[in-house]
Structures are given as C-alpha cells and as structure tokens.
Amino acid sequence: MDRIQTMQVFARVAELGSFSRAAEQLNLPAATVTNAVQALEKHLGVRLLQRTTRKVTLTDEGITYLERCTQLLTEFEDVDALFQHEQLQPRGVVRVDLPERLAHQVVIPALPEFFALYPQLRLKLTATDRFIDLIGEAVDCVVRVGALSDSSLIGRRIGSLEQINCGARSYLERYGRPQTLSDLQHHRVVNFFSSRTGRDLGWEYMQDGEPRYLKLPSLISVASSDAYLASCSAGLGLIQAPRFGLEELLASGEVEEVLPDFKPPPLPISVVYAHNKHLSPRVRVFVDWIAKLLAARYA
C-alpha cells in the first residue's frame, strides 16, 4: 500500500472512529486497515490513534497529522479532477462553513436539491458565527455576512441583508420605545462581540450617508446569532439584526422594530474561498449552487 493509500485509510479510520467500519467502507480486509495504520505510526514514530475496546480516538499528534493529511488528500483529489472529462460528476468532500441561522433556515433545507444534482459529493459543514481561517482550518469555502477584510481570499458578492433595530415587547413595555437617538442613553443593548478580536461591535446607524457608532450600556455580550436573538426575546436589551429570521417574531408582536429612521446599513453576503487559479470542480459546483440559492433570496 503506497503512502497516499495509507493516508486515506488513516483518515477514514479517524473520521469513523472505527477500524472495522473503515474497512467495510473501503472494501478492505480489517487486518489490512489495522496493519496500514500501524505501519504509518511506526514510520512517523508517534501514536496517532488511541485504541480502546469501545472506540478509537485521535491523540494530539493524530489531530495534527489528520489536519495536514486532509489538506494533502484534498489537493491530490483536486489535481486528479483537473484532468477529468467535463461530463464526469465531481466527487469528493467539500468543507463549508456557514452563518448559523442562514445554515439552519435556508441552506440545509435546500441541500436535498444539491445532492440530487451531485450525488458523488459529500459536505463537511459547520454552522458558526465565528471567524474561520480557510487555509489554517482546511475549509474550502465560507459564506460571510459583512465586510471582507482578507485580501488573500476571493469574495463573490451575492446580495445583502436589510438590518433593523428591534426589542422584545416585554422590554419595550418596561423601558419605553425609543423615538430618537438620544433616547438610547436610557436603554441597554445586547452586544455582539467579534470572535476574532473579542471586541463588542458598536451600535451602528447612518447619518448623512456615513456610518456612525454609539457605545451603549449592556448586561450581556454574545458571539452567536441564536444567542443574540434569544437575549433579545428574553428582554435583556435592544438588538440590531437582519430582518431575515425575524419575520415570525415581528408578525407575532413578540419583537417590535424601533427607530426605523436610524437603521444600520445592509450587510453584504459573500461566498468566499481561497485564491486558487484552478478551483476544483467539487468546490466550484458548490460555490455556484449556493451563490444561486442565496442570490435568489437576497440579491
């Protein structure tokens, strides 16, 4: 078994947490899989997997090796794909990160359509609101909401999200409904902090076509869109959020829009991927599909 095949075996064992399941999926004898991993560990001089009678887990060295191994195997697949006939179906794994609410409410419900089009592709999907390092975390593409700052990445702008100011009805009935910006000094907000810098994002509004920021008192800061909306619903303060995802709460009256004349600017939505002259077919078809899906709603 050559080095690439051995790495593929190790990666599958690590992914499934089982030698027997990996052997079954790879259509190999169980002894072959076990021997391949043992030979790899002997060659590297470290233990990659911790074995017990019930499960297989990665050691610290195994975690590090799997990250590099995954990158190399992905690049190997991409090189092969460059020379495949265009009519062949793209295959392999696409590693994607999406904003939490966008993933749950829009993208995941539409994925059956994607897999019907590309049955030989698999997705490894994370749904977070934190900053993702595409290169360091071996992620193929992300959807980002907001301004892009990393010039080493390619951003494909696909639309924007209208933002509004709002608060829970329970909060507004207790503290009043602000009518002017000066009224905000008597209110508190739920802060959203950047996972990259740890800093709270300011309360934003537009004045004379320029963005302005206010620092307002707050009881809580969060880094998750779900936690942000939950804090608002609990009456912990006012928030600024995309109207998308708030429709049911607004319609029920549980949440009300305030200060409509002082809304923050719309948030751009982009599909972002690493600079690569030869974008692999597996990544290209996913980027094209998700760009079309989101543009239909937010362009």
XYZ file of C-alpha atoms in Angstrom:
299
model
C 0.000 0.000 0.000
C 1.526 3.342 -1.043
C 1.731 6.429 1.161
C -1.375 8.114 -0.274
C -3.488 4.986 0.195
C -2.197 4.668 3.750
C -3.144 8.271 4.487
C -6.614 7.634 3.036
C -7.044 4.619 5.307
C -5.913 6.569 8.379
C -8.225 9.488 7.550
C -11.225 7.169 7.176
C -10.487 5.399 10.485
C -10.157 8.795 12.193
C -13.398 10.048 10.632
C -15.423 6.966 11.587
C -13.682 6.219 14.880
C -13.586 2.551 13.961
C -11.200 0.207 12.164
C -13.953 -2.225 11.229
C -16.275 0.429 9.791
C -13.383 1.953 7.840
C -12.509 -1.465 6.430
C -16.120 -2.004 5.420
C -16.410 1.368 3.661
C -13.053 0.972 1.929
C -13.850 -2.629 0.958
C -10.613 -3.846 2.549
C -9.866 -6.668 4.998
C -9.877 -5.445 8.601
C -6.316 -6.699 9.061
C -5.151 -4.612 6.101
C -6.580 -1.453 7.647
C -5.046 -2.199 11.046
C -1.643 -3.005 9.534
C -1.681 0.144 7.393
C -2.246 2.408 10.404
C 0.345 0.568 12.477
C 2.889 0.897 9.662
C 2.140 4.626 9.396
C 2.624 5.112 13.139
C 5.903 3.157 13.005
C 7.112 5.268 10.070
C 6.246 8.545 11.859
C 7.479 7.362 15.231
C 4.331 8.550 17.058
C 0.993 7.105 18.101
C -1.802 8.640 16.033
C -4.798 6.779 17.434
C -5.777 5.801 20.947
C -7.498 2.421 20.859
C -9.880 1.012 23.448
C -12.295 -1.890 23.264
C -15.162 0.536 22.619
C -13.801 3.327 20.426
C -10.874 4.823 18.560
C -9.866 8.438 19.213
C -7.132 10.705 17.926
C -4.082 11.547 20.006
C -2.755 15.129 19.945
C -0.252 14.031 17.298
C -3.068 12.336 15.405
C -5.111 15.546 15.352
C -2.165 17.473 13.910
C -1.382 14.773 11.338
C -5.045 14.452 10.290
C -5.253 18.193 9.551
C -2.224 18.052 7.246
C -3.261 14.708 5.841
C -6.702 16.068 4.940
C -5.164 19.043 3.147
C -2.813 16.836 1.134
C -5.510 14.334 0.183
C -7.816 17.157 -0.890
C -5.094 18.657 -3.075
C -4.407 15.235 -4.566
C -8.111 14.814 -5.429
C -8.156 18.291 -6.979
C -5.141 17.567 -9.181
C -6.849 14.423 -10.468
C -10.066 16.345 -11.059
C -8.316 18.889 -13.300
C -7.878 16.206 -15.944
C -11.222 14.517 -15.713
C -13.641 14.848 -18.590
C -16.042 17.766 -18.017
C -19.054 15.468 -18.216
C -17.892 13.363 -15.272
C -19.635 14.108 -11.987
C -17.425 15.931 -9.463
C -16.664 13.801 -6.430
C -15.102 14.150 -3.017
C -15.741 16.209 0.113
C -16.461 19.946 0.197
C -15.690 21.578 3.542
C -18.010 24.507 4.174
C -18.700 26.960 6.987
C -21.945 28.957 7.124
C -23.507 31.502 9.456
C -25.682 29.714 11.995
C -29.154 30.963 11.112
C -28.504 31.013 7.362
C -27.427 27.379 7.523
C -30.426 26.229 9.572
C -33.135 28.204 7.808
C -32.025 28.427 4.174
C -29.120 26.261 3.089
C -29.671 22.939 4.879
C -33.361 22.707 3.823
C -32.218 23.131 0.183
C -29.423 20.530 0.311
C -31.531 17.611 -0.997
C -31.642 19.522 -4.301
C -27.843 19.870 -4.273
C -27.230 16.177 -3.594
C -29.701 15.228 -6.324
C -27.562 17.223 -8.761
C -24.218 15.987 -7.408
C -24.724 12.548 -5.827
C -20.988 11.808 -5.621
C -20.226 14.833 -3.440
C -20.282 14.942 0.348
C -20.326 18.027 2.573
C -18.489 18.567 5.824
C -20.482 21.511 7.145
C -20.011 23.669 10.196
C -22.507 26.346 11.171
C -20.924 29.035 13.334
C -20.754 32.779 13.669
C -17.027 32.863 14.370
C -14.229 33.903 12.034
C -12.934 30.922 10.049
C -9.350 30.672 8.820
C -9.912 28.924 5.488
C -6.294 27.943 4.970
C -5.438 27.009 8.557
C -8.643 25.023 9.090
C -8.671 23.401 5.626
C -12.109 24.827 4.765
C -12.936 25.096 1.061
C -15.403 27.955 1.220
C -17.476 30.019 3.620
C -20.452 32.321 3.424
C -19.690 35.573 5.215
C -22.091 38.297 6.194
C -20.432 41.698 6.473
C -17.441 43.488 5.003
C -14.495 41.358 3.838
C -11.047 42.286 5.061
C -8.750 39.431 3.971
C -7.325 40.349 0.552
C -5.766 36.876 0.138
C -9.252 35.394 -0.338
C -11.693 35.665 -3.223
C -15.102 37.040 -2.281
C -18.091 36.627 -4.584
C -20.733 39.167 -3.584
C -24.205 37.677 -3.934
C -26.558 40.037 -2.124
C -27.256 41.913 1.078
C -29.404 41.686 4.205
C -31.532 44.575 5.441
C -30.878 45.307 9.112
C -33.315 46.724 11.645
C -33.305 47.888 15.264
C -35.659 45.954 17.498
C -36.541 44.877 21.001
C -38.812 42.417 22.753
C -42.296 43.712 23.539
C -41.697 42.844 27.201
C -38.581 45.034 27.237
C -40.253 47.951 25.404
C -43.273 47.913 27.711
C -40.944 48.126 30.697
C -38.431 50.695 29.437
C -40.368 52.530 26.710
C -39.956 52.745 22.960
C -37.050 54.991 21.862
C -38.046 57.686 19.370
C -34.687 59.439 18.897
C -31.009 58.513 19.150
C -30.721 60.474 22.387
C -33.399 58.213 23.886
C -30.958 55.306 23.579
C -28.935 56.671 26.502
C -31.766 55.484 28.742
C -31.770 51.980 27.268
C -29.490 48.980 27.251
C -28.496 46.749 24.370
C -27.369 43.192 23.774
C -23.809 43.404 22.494
C -22.374 41.169 19.781
C -18.631 40.652 20.022
C -16.183 39.640 17.326
C -14.831 36.110 17.739
C -11.645 37.313 16.083
C -10.893 40.376 18.245
C -13.121 39.825 21.277
C -14.381 43.395 20.969
C -18.029 44.415 21.157
C -19.421 45.784 17.929
C -20.854 49.279 18.379
C -24.488 50.299 17.922
C -24.495 51.447 14.305
C -26.647 53.948 12.442
C -26.403 56.047 9.298
C -26.111 59.835 9.323
C -25.533 61.927 6.196
C -24.709 58.741 4.306
C -21.938 57.741 6.727
C -21.945 55.011 9.385
C -21.807 56.222 12.986
C -21.404 54.262 16.195
C -22.673 54.583 19.756
C -21.401 52.809 22.847
C -24.398 51.847 24.952
C -24.767 50.051 28.314
C -25.228 46.294 28.174
C -25.739 43.375 30.534
C -24.566 40.694 28.104
C -22.286 40.200 25.077
C -22.627 37.174 22.801
C -20.889 35.771 19.717
C -23.743 33.684 18.299
C -26.717 34.879 16.273
C -29.032 32.410 18.043
C -27.844 33.649 21.453
C -28.248 37.247 20.231
C -31.917 36.733 19.329
C -32.569 34.683 22.461
C -31.172 37.507 24.597
C -33.443 39.960 22.841
C -36.507 37.744 23.304
C -35.646 37.418 26.994
C -35.890 41.201 27.348
C -32.168 41.761 28.006
C -31.898 44.698 25.629
C -32.266 46.111 22.137
C -30.520 44.499 19.167
C -29.605 45.246 15.557
C -30.138 42.252 13.314
C -31.069 41.282 9.750
C -34.805 41.318 9.150
C -34.254 37.819 7.744
C -35.053 35.359 10.504
C -37.148 37.853 12.481
C -40.298 37.688 10.353
C -42.249 35.358 12.652
C -41.262 37.230 15.814
C -42.238 40.561 14.228
C -45.528 39.191 12.913
C -46.465 37.764 16.327
C -45.598 41.024 18.085
C -43.110 39.323 20.393
C -40.433 41.577 18.871
C -41.005 45.125 17.568
C -38.956 47.309 15.258
C -37.789 50.623 16.722
C -36.002 53.683 15.325
C -36.772 52.842 11.668
C -35.154 56.123 10.549
C -31.818 55.165 12.124
C -31.220 51.675 10.778
C -27.707 50.305 10.302
C -26.608 49.783 6.684
C -27.412 46.488 4.913
C -24.941 43.652 5.428
C -23.293 42.275 2.278
C -23.374 38.498 1.757
C -20.418 36.856 0.019
C -19.216 33.381 -0.818
C -15.509 33.310 0.000
C -12.819 30.845 -0.976
C -9.035 30.755 -1.096
C -7.248 32.190 -4.093
C -6.768 29.313 -6.491
C -6.286 29.661 -10.226
C -7.670 26.146 -10.761
C -10.687 25.958 -8.466
C -11.517 22.279 -8.164
C -14.769 21.054 -9.736
C -16.151 19.866 -6.391
C -15.724 23.333 -4.851
C -16.749 25.222 -7.977
C -20.119 23.476 -8.305
C -20.926 24.095 -4.634
C -19.918 27.773 -4.852
C -22.082 28.210 -7.973
C -25.025 26.399 -6.383
C -25.028 28.290 -3.080
C -24.460 31.623 -4.834
C -27.538 30.984 -6.982
C -29.573 29.847 -3.952
C -28.776 32.930 -1.868
C -28.923 35.416 -4.746
C -32.489 34.313 -5.447
C -33.454 35.488 -1.945
C -31.115 38.384 -1.165
C -29.838 39.908 -4.427
